Amino acid sequence: MVALFSYFSDSETETMKEQVFRLLAEDGVKLDSHPQLIPALTKAGYQMDEASGILKIPVDRMKAALEEAPKSFKLGARNPERILQLPKPGGGFWARTCTGGHAWLEPDGSYRRVTLNDVAKWSQLSNALDEISFLSFLFADDAPVYSADVHSMVSVVNNTDKHLWVQPYEAKNVDYLVKLGEAVAGGAAKLKENPVISFIACSLTPRLFKHMDLEIIYKSALAGTPIQACSLPGAGATSPITVPGVVILATAEILAMTAMAQAVQPGTPVVACPIIFSSDMRSGRSLQSSAEAIKAGSACVQFIKKAFALPTHNYGLGSDAAGLGEQNMAERTMLLTAKALSGQDIMGGAGQTEVAVCVSPLQLIADNELLSMARVLVSPIELNDNSMATAVLKKVEPGKEFISQSHTVKNCRNLLPQKNFNRMTMTAWKDAGEPDLQAALRADYEKIMAAPNTGAASADLTRELDEIVKAADAALKEAAGK
Amino acid sequence: MAINDVYRAVLDFEEDQIADLIEKELTEGVEPNKLLQEGLIAAMDAVGKAFSEGEIFVPEMLMAAQTMKLGLDVLNPRLGDKDAQSRGVIVIGTVKGDLHDIGKNLVGMMLEGGGFEVHDLGIDVSPEAFVEGVKKYQPAILGLSALLTTTMPVMEETVKALKAAGLEQVKVMIGGAPVTRDFAENIGADGFSADAPAAVELARSLSR
């Protein structure tokens, strides 16, 4: 998708690009040990100092890795109609739900820890919302701690036929998560053809990579699943406080992961995820929807697309507020607008509030509606006889109206219908009993959840998934010394 | 079944076919008033209901009303005196200083679709001209429209002018984007409607 506004000129982009390459070539990144990935890097010609763990990436080597990384690829899905092409054909963006949230805001307003049953409900709801393109899983409090990601992933795939973004919680769990993906796709070879899952790999900003994330990059590249390379800097805390500074660091970490993935398997798809937070200097809290965080995230997305042509994924929704009130809606609307206009390919964070700690089914439904508005906002404007209204402009006389013209009738259903946002007058609103957005969302939620789940897994698939969970529980419990 | 074709033609905006369909039914002996009530008016009631439920949009409601009007043009000369007298008479207009007529026209078409005989005095209509119009057409209801907040006071002036002319038996209904129920009550109007289908319902209740 093309950016509709830009912070950096061409020459500024080149200057920033040089800084990213310089940081990787001269200072590098530090890697934990990994018995397969580090030899793969050495074999691929990277300068790895095994004593210090510092990986330096020469400019020409980095450029070669970027050449190997595909600029267009797909995120697969169990339902072939829900396979997602990146970048989105015709422009625009895809959207995904919150990942890792552990608090649940019930439609009745109560607040508690997420359970596996919530994950199942969340997935059913997400599957039904047409603007939600793919899912991630939440942190379920009632799952065994050593295999929480495995259990949560199963709760999702049992209830959706959309793509799933997988966030492992332990290095040892990655193999089981890959097995679950293979089961959904129909086998290891099918998973490569139709990557129904993609993996999150993260840096530990600044410039450090833990063993678990190296394992994710390694196993994901081997499995043929796209890697969503995340840098999560906190500007002013774990990264420079200035916008160009945090953008350079986040980009360098994402490029380092891109290089690692190509060293394991050239052609591995990588999505750049510069998930930039600002730091509230009064409280020390990380903020996702402050003006600074929105600006830095937007700038980084624009920069990575322009400088390196990688697909981008970042928060497009979410708020720093607790609850679903006015601040929440204002922040997430500003965030979504900025990211959509920046050309971001995937809007993450649907349904989340409280800096991604909490999820709300009602907010997810509201986000579905916000996403539809943003989709219209950034959709291309075509010029043709119909859009330029050539004939009707000639036909309608001065002072007359267009509302009864056939041109209007023909095109009026192309306008975006609002489902839960209301446009009533005060009188009509009072006559209707003063229904607020929450009430409309609650009614919609009940309706969606009462309908059959068209994305539910077959009984055979569920049985296969259960077998993998049993094996994972046994092995991971023992490994955890439980 | 045949009346159903007329009904469907309105719902499907078949402007080119409605006149022929009605002529055909009349030729086959269907009562004009039956065609009016069960074909055209029933169809417009369905259109109003669909609009209120968000299923059809304003331009589509207008297209249906235009189709209905074309059918009514064919049917009107065939309606007997008794049928004609049974239709309530309404005078409408946009108040003085206001040149907006889309909403008023839409209400007029929907009222016709609802079975009323509508006389439209146009736009920029002074209180005196409304009084003259009421004297001329003898309506049961006068409908006033305003889009501008600055022209809303003319609605009150018109209500007062009617009373001053001894025409207080005429019910006054008002509407337009800035108009509210409270405002209607404050100026002594008899009713307010938020949209065109609601105006038809209001007119029906005021004429009972």
PDB file of C-alpha atoms in Angstrom, chain A residues 42-170:
ATOM      1  CA  THR A  42      28.685 -18.378   9.770  1.00  0.00           C
ATOM      2  CA  LYS A  43      28.165 -20.625   6.785  1.00  0.00           C
ATOM      3  CA  ALA A  44      26.316 -17.831   5.041  1.00  0.00           C
ATOM      4  CA  GLY A  45      29.343 -15.564   5.459  1.00  0.00           C
ATOM      5  CA  TYR A  46      28.337 -13.377   8.393  1.00  0.00           C
ATOM      6  CA  GLN A  47      30.931 -12.041  10.858  1.00  0.00           C
ATOM      7  CA  MET A  48      30.010 -13.736  14.116  1.00  0.00           C
ATOM      8  CA  ASP A  49      32.179 -13.271  17.197  1.00  0.00           C
ATOM      9  CA  GLU A  50      31.165 -16.297  19.186  1.00  0.00           C
ATOM     10  CA  ALA A  51      32.951 -15.121  22.340  1.00  0.00           C
ATOM     11  CA  SER A  52      30.995 -11.869  22.571  1.00  0.00           C
ATOM     12  CA  GLY A  53      27.956 -13.070  20.676  1.00  0.00           C
ATOM     13  CA  ILE A  54      28.127 -10.016  18.430  1.00  0.00           C
ATOM     14  CA  LEU A  55      26.914 -10.444  14.875  1.00  0.00           C
ATOM     15  CA  LYS A  56      28.043  -7.735  12.489  1.00  0.00           C
ATOM     16  CA  ILE A  57      26.312  -7.541   9.151  1.00  0.00           C
ATOM     17  CA  PRO A  58      28.305  -5.947   6.336  1.00  0.00           C
ATOM     18  CA  VAL A  59      26.329  -3.618   4.117  1.00  0.00           C
ATOM     19  CA  ASP A  60      26.656  -5.773   1.018  1.00  0.00           C
ATOM     20  CA  ARG A  61      25.591  -8.871   2.953  1.00  0.00           C
ATOM     21  CA  MET A  62      22.587  -7.047   4.385  1.00  0.00           C
ATOM     22  CA  LYS A  63      21.607  -5.831   0.932  1.00  0.00           C
ATOM     23  CA  ALA A  64      21.894  -9.377  -0.400  1.00  0.00           C
ATOM     24  CA  ALA A  65      19.639 -10.683   2.388  1.00  0.00           C
ATOM     25  CA  LEU A  66      17.095  -7.996   1.603  1.00  0.00           C
ATOM     26  CA  GLU A  67      17.193  -9.083  -2.027  1.00  0.00           C
ATOM     27  CA  GLU A  68      16.438 -12.651  -0.944  1.00  0.00           C
ATOM     28  CA  ALA A  69      13.504 -11.673   1.245  1.00  0.00           C
ATOM     29  CA  PRO A  70      10.332 -11.743  -0.869  1.00  0.00           C
ATOM     30  CA  LYS A  71       8.460  -8.479  -1.238  1.00  0.00           C
ATOM     31  CA  SER A  72       5.189 -10.216  -1.971  1.00  0.00           C
ATOM     32  CA  PHE A  73       3.889 -13.416  -0.370  1.00  0.00           C
ATOM     33  CA  LYS A  74       0.863 -14.887   1.322  1.00  0.00           C
ATOM     34  CA  LEU A  75      -0.347 -15.558   4.824  1.00  0.00           C
ATOM     35  CA  GLY A  76      -2.241 -18.819   4.422  1.00  0.00           C
ATOM     36  CA  ALA A  77      -5.496 -19.908   5.966  1.00  0.00           C
ATOM     37  CA  ARG A  78      -7.497 -23.116   6.473  1.00  0.00           C
ATOM     38  CA  ASN A  79     -10.246 -21.493   4.440  1.00  0.00           C
ATOM     39  CA  PRO A  80      -8.764 -20.780   0.979  1.00  0.00           C
ATOM     40  CA  GLU A  81     -10.992 -17.714   0.656  1.00  0.00           C
ATOM     41  CA  ARG A  82      -9.262 -16.214   3.658  1.00  0.00           C
ATOM     42  CA  ILE A  83      -5.698 -16.470   2.402  1.00  0.00           C
ATOM     43  CA  LEU A  84      -4.093 -13.024   2.592  1.00  0.00           C
ATOM     44  CA  GLN A  85      -1.747 -11.676  -0.064  1.00  0.00           C
ATOM     45  CA  LEU A  86       0.866  -9.166   1.052  1.00  0.00           C
ATOM     46  CA  PRO A  87       0.833  -6.377   0.022  1.00  0.00           C
ATOM     47  CA  LYS A  88      -2.955  -6.363  -0.207  1.00  0.00           C
ATOM     48  CA  PRO A  89      -3.994  -6.410  -3.867  1.00  0.00           C
ATOM     49  CA  GLY A  90      -5.554  -3.106  -4.888  1.00  0.00           C
ATOM     50  CA  GLY A  91      -4.137  -1.309  -1.863  1.00  0.00           C
ATOM     51  CA  GLY A  92      -5.308  -1.048   1.722  1.00  0.00           C
ATOM     52  CA  PHE A  93      -4.466  -3.156   4.728  1.00  0.00           C
ATOM     53  CA  TRP A  94      -5.258  -6.314   6.643  1.00  0.00           C
ATOM     54  CA  ALA A  95      -6.035  -6.372  10.360  1.00  0.00           C
ATOM     55  CA  ARG A  96      -5.340  -8.732  13.246  1.00  0.00           C
ATOM     56  CA  THR A  97      -6.480  -9.062  16.824  1.00  0.00           C
ATOM     57  CA  CYS A  98      -4.514  -8.359  20.000  1.00  0.00           C
ATOM     58  CA  THR A  99      -1.773 -10.790  20.893  1.00  0.00           C
ATOM     59  CA  GLY A 100      -0.794 -11.761  24.413  1.00  0.00           C
ATOM     60  CA  GLY A 101      -3.478  -9.795  26.246  1.00  0.00           C
ATOM     61  CA  HIS A 102      -4.147 -11.381  29.636  1.00  0.00           C
ATOM     62  CA  ALA A 103      -7.024  -9.294  31.007  1.00  0.00           C
ATOM     63  CA  TRP A 104     -10.606  -9.647  29.789  1.00  0.00           C
ATOM     64  CA  LEU A 105     -13.205  -6.909  29.895  1.00  0.00           C
ATOM     65  CA  GLU A 106     -16.583  -8.627  29.778  1.00  0.00           C
ATOM     66  CA  PRO A 107     -19.485  -7.033  27.910  1.00  0.00           C
ATOM     67  CA  ASP A 108     -21.078  -6.398  31.325  1.00  0.00           C
ATOM     68  CA  GLY A 109     -18.027  -4.362  32.368  1.00  0.00           C
ATOM     69  CA  SER A 110     -16.404  -6.872  34.717  1.00  0.00           C
ATOM     70  CA  TYR A 111     -12.635  -7.219  34.496  1.00  0.00           C
ATOM     71  CA  ARG A 112     -10.676 -10.438  35.084  1.00  0.00           C
ATOM     72  CA  ARG A 113      -7.924 -12.720  33.773  1.00  0.00           C
ATOM     73  CA  VAL A 114      -8.357 -14.380  30.362  1.00  0.00           C
ATOM     74  CA  THR A 115      -9.378 -18.060  30.314  1.00  0.00           C
ATOM     75  CA  LEU A 116      -9.188 -20.644  27.544  1.00  0.00           C
ATOM     76  CA  ASN A 117     -12.937 -20.384  27.177  1.00  0.00           C
ATOM     77  CA  ASP A 118     -12.485 -16.655  26.554  1.00  0.00           C
ATOM     78  CA  VAL A 119      -9.908 -17.437  23.875  1.00  0.00           C
ATOM     79  CA  ALA A 120     -12.428 -19.700  22.176  1.00  0.00           C
ATOM     80  CA  LYS A 121     -15.147 -17.035  22.325  1.00  0.00           C
ATOM     81  CA  TRP A 122     -12.706 -14.369  21.166  1.00  0.00           C
ATOM     82  CA  SER A 123     -11.769 -16.527  18.189  1.00  0.00           C
ATOM     83  CA  GLN A 124     -15.367 -17.227  17.242  1.00  0.00           C
ATOM     84  CA  LEU A 125     -16.104 -13.514  17.376  1.00  0.00           C
ATOM     85  CA  SER A 126     -12.984 -12.618  15.376  1.00  0.00           C
ATOM     86  CA  ASN A 127     -13.839 -15.231  12.802  1.00  0.00           C
ATOM     87  CA  ALA A 128     -17.234 -13.603  12.253  1.00  0.00           C
ATOM     88  CA  LEU A 129     -15.984 -10.025  11.852  1.00  0.00           C
ATOM     89  CA  ASP A 130     -15.306  -9.268   8.215  1.00  0.00           C
ATOM     90  CA  GLU A 131     -12.636  -6.594   8.739  1.00  0.00           C
ATOM     91  CA  ILE A 132     -10.568  -8.871  10.988  1.00  0.00           C
ATOM     92  CA  SER A 133      -8.213 -10.656   8.610  1.00  0.00           C
ATOM     93  CA  PHE A 134      -6.322 -12.897  11.007  1.00  0.00           C
ATOM     94  CA  LEU A 135      -5.972 -13.766  14.658  1.00  0.00           C
ATOM     95  CA  SER A 136      -3.395 -14.109  17.367  1.00  0.00           C
ATOM     96  CA  PHE A 137      -3.871 -15.739  20.723  1.00  0.00           C
ATOM     97  CA  LEU A 138      -4.348 -14.392  24.195  1.00  0.00           C
ATOM     98  CA  PHE A 139      -2.590 -15.475  27.386  1.00  0.00           C
ATOM     99  CA  ALA A 140      -4.957 -17.871  29.134  1.00  0.00           C
ATOM    100  CA  ASP A 141      -4.628 -17.915  32.901  1.00  0.00           C
ATOM    101  CA  ASP A 142      -6.150 -21.383  33.336  1.00  0.00           C
ATOM    102  CA  ALA A 143      -3.798 -23.181  30.924  1.00  0.00           C
ATOM    103  CA  PRO A 144      -0.736 -25.026  32.277  1.00  0.00           C
ATOM    104  CA  VAL A 145       1.987 -22.401  32.535  1.00  0.00           C
ATOM    105  CA  TYR A 146       4.570 -24.524  30.686  1.00  0.00           C
ATOM    106  CA  SER A 147       2.292 -25.068  27.671  1.00  0.00           C
ATOM    107  CA  ALA A 148      -0.015 -22.048  27.793  1.00  0.00           C
ATOM    108  CA  ASP A 149       0.800 -21.055  24.211  1.00  0.00           C
ATOM    109  CA  VAL A 150       0.026 -24.552  22.915  1.00  0.00           C
ATOM    110  CA  HIS A 151      -3.355 -24.632  24.668  1.00  0.00           C
ATOM    111  CA  SER A 152      -4.223 -21.125  23.612  1.00  0.00           C
ATOM    112  CA  MET A 153      -3.308 -21.798  19.996  1.00  0.00           C
ATOM    113  CA  VAL A 154      -5.587 -24.835  19.940  1.00  0.00           C
ATOM    114  CA  SER A 155      -8.450 -22.780  21.371  1.00  0.00           C
ATOM    115  CA  VAL A 156      -7.982 -20.391  18.461  1.00  0.00           C
ATOM    116  CA  VAL A 157      -7.620 -22.853  15.596  1.00  0.00           C
ATOM    117  CA  ASN A 158     -10.612 -24.837  16.828  1.00  0.00           C
ATOM    118  CA  ASN A 159     -12.682 -21.712  16.278  1.00  0.00           C
ATOM    119  CA  THR A 160     -11.349 -19.969  13.193  1.00  0.00           C
ATOM    120  CA  ASP A 161     -10.470 -20.720   9.615  1.00  0.00           C
ATOM    121  CA  LYS A 162      -8.432 -17.528   9.283  1.00  0.00           C
ATOM    122  CA  HIS A 163      -4.648 -17.131   9.465  1.00  0.00           C
ATOM    123  CA  LEU A 164      -3.035 -17.250  12.914  1.00  0.00           C
ATOM    124  CA  TRP A 165      -0.112 -15.203  14.203  1.00  0.00           C
ATOM    125  CA  VAL A 166       1.734 -17.407  16.699  1.00  0.00           C
ATOM    126  CA  GLN A 167       3.579 -16.017  19.692  1.00  0.00           C
ATOM    127  CA  PRO A 168       5.573 -18.757  21.474  1.00  0.00           C
ATOM    128  CA  TYR A 169       6.172 -18.376  25.181  1.00  0.00           C
ATOM    129  CA  GLU A 170       9.089 -20.822  25.468  1.00  0.00           C
TER     130      GLU A 170
END
